[in-house]
CSV table of N, CA and C in Angstrom, one decimal:
chain,number,residue,atom,x,y,z
Y,1,UNK,N,0.7,-1.4,0.2
Y,1,UNK,CA,0.0,0.0,0.1
Y,1,UNK,C,0.9,1.3,-0.2
Y,2,UNK,N,2.0,1.4,0.8
Y,2,UNK,CA,2.6,2.5,1.1
Y,2,UNK,C,3.6,2.9,-0.4
Y,3,UNK,N,4.3,1.5,-0.8
Y,3,UNK,CA,4.8,1.4,-1.9
Y,3,UNK,C,4.1,2.0,-3.3
Y,4,UNK,N,2.8,1.6,-3.3
Y,4,UNK,CA,1.8,2.2,-4.2
Y,4,UNK,C,1.9,3.7,-4.0
Y,5,UNK,N,1.3,4.1,-2.9
Y,5,UNK,CA,1.5,5.8,-2.7
Y,5,UNK,C,2.8,6.6,-3.1
Y,6,UNK,N,3.8,5.8,-2.7
Y,6,UNK,CA,5.4,6.3,-2.9
Y,6,UNK,C,5.4,6.4,-4.3
Y,7,UNK,N,5.0,5.3,-4.9
Y,7,UNK,CA,5.4,5.1,-6.6
Y,7,UNK,C,4.4,6.5,-7.1
Y,8,UNK,N,3.4,6.6,-6.6
Y,8,UNK,CA,2.5,7.5,-7.5
Y,8,UNK,C,2.5,8.9,-6.9
Y,9,UNK,N,3.3,8.9,-5.8
Y,9,UNK,CA,3.7,10.5,-5.2
Y,9,UNK,C,4.6,11.1,-6.4
Y,10,UNK,N,6.0,10.1,-6.7
Y,10,UNK,CA,7.2,10.7,-7.4
Y,10,UNK,C,6.7,11.3,-8.5
Y,11,UNK,N,6.3,10.8,-9.6
Y,11,UNK,CA,6.0,11.4,-10.7
Y,11,UNK,C,5.2,12.5,-10.8
Y,12,UNK,N,4.1,13.0,-9.8
Y,12,UNK,CA,3.1,13.8,-9.7
Y,12,UNK,C,4.3,15.4,-9.4
Y,13,UNK,N,5.1,15.1,-8.6
Y,13,UNK,CA,6.0,16.4,-8.2
Y,13,UNK,C,6.5,16.5,-9.7
Y,14,UNK,N,7.4,15.5,-10.5
Y,14,UNK,CA,7.6,16.2,-11.8
Y,14,UNK,C,6.8,16.9,-12.6
Y,15,UNK,N,5.3,16.3,-12.5
Y,15,UNK,CA,4.6,16.9,-13.5
Y,15,UNK,C,4.1,18.0,-12.8
Y,16,UNK,N,4.2,18.2,-11.8
Y,16,UNK,CA,3.5,19.6,-10.8
Y,16,UNK,C,4.3,20.9,-11.5
Y,17,UNK,N,5.5,20.6,-11.6
Y,17,UNK,CA,6.3,22.2,-12.3
Y,17,UNK,C,6.1,22.2,-13.7
Y,18,UNK,N,5.7,21.0,-14.6
Y,18,UNK,CA,5.3,21.0,-15.7
Y,18,UNK,C,4.1,21.8,-16.1
Y,19,UNK,N,3.0,21.5,-14.9
Y,19,UNK,CA,1.6,21.9,-15.1
Y,19,UNK,C,2.0,23.5,-14.9
Y,20,UNK,N,2.9,23.9,-13.6
Y,20,UNK,CA,3.0,25.4,-13.1
Y,20,UNK,C,3.5,26.1,-14.5
Y,21,UNK,N,4.7,25.5,-14.9
Y,21,UNK,CA,5.1,26.6,-16.3
Y,21,UNK,C,4.1,26.4,-17.4
Y,22,UNK,N,3.5,25.4,-17.6
Y,22,UNK,CA,2.5,25.7,-18.6
Y,22,UNK,C,1.2,26.6,-18.4
Y,23,UNK,N,0.7,26.4,-17.3
Y,23,UNK,CA,-0.2,27.7,-16.7
Y,23,UNK,C,0.2,28.9,-16.8
Y,24,UNK,N,1.5,29.0,-16.5
Y,24,UNK,CA,2.1,30.5,-16.3
Y,24,UNK,C,2.4,30.7,-18.0
Y,25,UNK,N,2.7,29.8,-18.8
Y,25,UNK,CA,2.7,30.3,-20.5
Y,25,UNK,C,1.5,30.8,-21.2
Y,26,UNK,N,0.2,29.8,-20.3
Y,26,UNK,CA,-1.1,30.3,-20.6
Y,26,UNK,C,-1.3,31.7,-20.5
Y,27,UNK,N,-1.0,31.7,-19.1
Y,27,UNK,CA,-1.6,33.2,-18.5
Y,27,UNK,C,-0.9,34.3,-19.5
Y,28,UNK,N,0.3,33.8,-19.6
Y,28,UNK,CA,1.1,35.3,-20.2
Y,28,UNK,C,0.4,35.2,-21.7
Y,29,UNK,N,0.3,34.4,-22.5
Y,29,UNK,CA,-0.6,34.2,-23.8
Y,29,UNK,C,-1.8,35.0,-23.9
Y,30,UNK,N,-2.5,34.7,-22.4
Y,30,UNK,CA,-3.8,35.5,-22.3
Y,30,UNK,C,-3.7,36.6,-22.3
Y,31,UNK,N,-2.6,37.0,-21.3
Y,31,UNK,CA,-2.4,38.6,-21.3
Y,31,UNK,C,-2.2,39.3,-22.1
Y,32,UNK,N,-1.4,38.9,-23.3
Y,32,UNK,CA,-0.9,39.4,-24.5
Y,32,UNK,C,-1.8,39.4,-25.7
Y,33,UNK,N,-2.8,38.6,-25.5
Y,33,UNK,CA,-3.8,38.3,-26.3
Y,33,UNK,C,-4.8,39.7,-25.8
Y,34,UNK,N,-5.1,39.7,-24.8
Y,34,UNK,CA,-6.2,40.6,-24.3
Y,34,UNK,C,-5.6,42.0,-24.5
Y,35,UNK,N,-4.4,42.4,-24.1
Y,35,UNK,CA,-3.4,43.9,-24.5
Y,35,UNK,C,-3.5,43.9,-26.0
Y,36,UNK,N,-3.3,42.9,-27.1
Y,36,UNK,CA,-3.4,43.1,-28.4
Y,36,UNK,C,-4.9,43.3,-28.8
Y,37,UNK,N,-5.8,42.7,-28.1
Y,37,UNK,CA,-7.0,42.7,-28.8
Y,37,UNK,C,-7.5,44.4,-28.1
Y,38,UNK,N,-7.4,44.9,-26.9
Y,38,UNK,CA,-7.5,46.4,-26.0
Y,38,UNK,C,-6.9,47.4,-27.1
Y,39,UNK,N,-5.7,47.3,-27.6
Y,39,UNK,CA,-4.8,48.0,-28.4
Y,39,UNK,C,-5.8,48.2,-30.0
Y,40,UNK,N,-6.1,46.7,-30.7
Y,40,UNK,CA,-7.0,46.6,-31.8
Y,40,UNK,C,-8.1,47.3,-31.7
Y,41,UNK,N,-9.0,47.4,-30.8
Y,41,UNK,CA,-10.4,48.0,-30.4
Y,41,UNK,C,-9.8,49.6,-30.5
Y,42,UNK,N,-9.1,50.0,-29.6
Y,42,UNK,CA,-8.9,51.4,-29.7
Y,42,UNK,C,-8.5,51.8,-30.8
Y,43,UNK,N,-7.5,51.0,-31.8
Y,43,UNK,CA,-7.2,51.5,-33.1
Y,43,UNK,C,-8.4,51.8,-34.1
Y,44,UNK,N,-9.5,50.7,-34.0
Y,44,UNK,CA,-10.3,50.6,-34.7
Y,44,UNK,C,-10.9,51.7,-34.3
Y,45,UNK,N,-11.3,52.3,-33.3
Y,45,UNK,CA,-12.2,53.4,-32.8
Y,45,UNK,C,-11.4,54.6,-33.4
Y,46,UNK,N,-10.4,54.7,-33.2
Y,46,UNK,CA,-9.9,55.8,-33.8
Y,46,UNK,C,-9.4,55.7,-35.5
Y,47,UNK,N,-9.5,54.7,-35.9
Y,47,UNK,CA,-9.0,54.8,-37.2
Y,47,UNK,C,-9.9,55.7,-38.4
Y,48,UNK,N,-11.0,55.7,-37.9
Y,48,UNK,CA,-11.9,57.0,-39.0
Y,48,UNK,C,-11.6,58.1,-38.7
Y,49,UNK,N,-11.0,58.7,-37.6
Y,49,UNK,CA,-10.9,59.8,-37.4
Y,49,UNK,C,-9.6,59.9,-37.6
Y,50,UNK,N,-8.5,59.2,-37.7
Y,50,UNK,CA,-7.0,59.0,-38.5
Y,50,UNK,C,-7.2,59.7,-39.9
Y,51,UNK,N,-8.4,58.7,-40.6
Y,51,UNK,CA,-8.5,58.8,-41.9
Y,51,UNK,C,-9.0,60.1,-42.5
Y,52,UNK,N,-9.8,61.0,-41.7
Y,52,UNK,CA,-10.2,62.2,-41.9
Y,52,UNK,C,-9.4,63.3,-41.7
Protein backbone atom coordinates (compact mmCIF):
# COMPACT_ATOMS: atom_id res chain seq x y z
CA UNK A 1 0.00 0.00 0.00
CA UNK A 2 2.67 2.49 1.03
CA UNK A 3 4.87 1.46 -1.87
CA UNK A 4 2.05 2.19 -4.31
CA UNK A 5 1.44 5.60 -2.75
CA UNK A 6 5.16 6.39 -2.92
CA UNK A 7 5.33 5.37 -6.58
CA UNK A 8 2.29 7.51 -7.38
CA UNK A 9 3.68 10.47 -5.43
CA UNK A 10 6.99 10.63 -7.28
CA UNK A 11 5.86 11.43 -10.85
CA UNK A 12 3.24 13.89 -9.62
CA UNK A 13 5.97 16.16 -8.26
CA UNK A 14 7.68 16.14 -11.65
CA UNK A 15 4.43 16.89 -13.43
CA UNK A 16 3.57 19.61 -10.94
CA UNK A 17 6.38 21.82 -12.20
CA UNK A 18 5.42 21.16 -15.82
CA UNK A 19 1.79 22.02 -15.06
CA UNK A 20 2.84 25.21 -13.26
CA UNK A 21 5.04 26.22 -16.19
CA UNK A 22 2.30 25.55 -18.74
CA UNK A 23 -0.23 27.49 -16.64
CA UNK A 24 2.18 30.43 -16.46
CA UNK A 25 2.71 30.40 -20.22
CA UNK A 26 -1.06 30.21 -20.78
CA UNK A 27 -1.55 33.20 -18.48
CA UNK A 28 1.12 35.11 -20.42
CA UNK A 29 -0.50 34.26 -23.75
CA UNK A 30 -3.90 35.36 -22.42
CA UNK A 31 -2.45 38.63 -21.12
CA UNK A 32 -0.74 39.33 -24.45
CA UNK A 33 -3.96 38.50 -26.32
CA UNK A 34 -5.95 40.85 -24.07
CA UNK A 35 -3.57 43.75 -24.55
CA UNK A 36 -3.44 43.11 -28.30
CA UNK A 37 -7.24 43.08 -28.49
CA UNK A 38 -7.49 46.24 -26.38
CA UNK A 39 -5.03 48.06 -28.65
CA UNK A 40 -6.82 46.70 -31.74
CA UNK A 41 -10.20 47.97 -30.51
CA UNK A 42 -8.72 51.39 -29.67
CA UNK A 43 -7.18 51.61 -33.14
CA UNK A 44 -10.49 50.55 -34.66
CA UNK A 45 -12.23 53.37 -32.77
CA UNK A 46 -9.72 56.01 -33.81
CA UNK A 47 -9.11 54.74 -37.36
CA UNK A 48 -11.99 56.75 -38.93
CA UNK A 49 -10.73 59.90 -37.19
CA UNK A 50 -7.21 59.25 -38.46
CA UNK A 51 -8.51 58.82 -42.01
CA UNK A 52 -10.32 62.17 -41.81
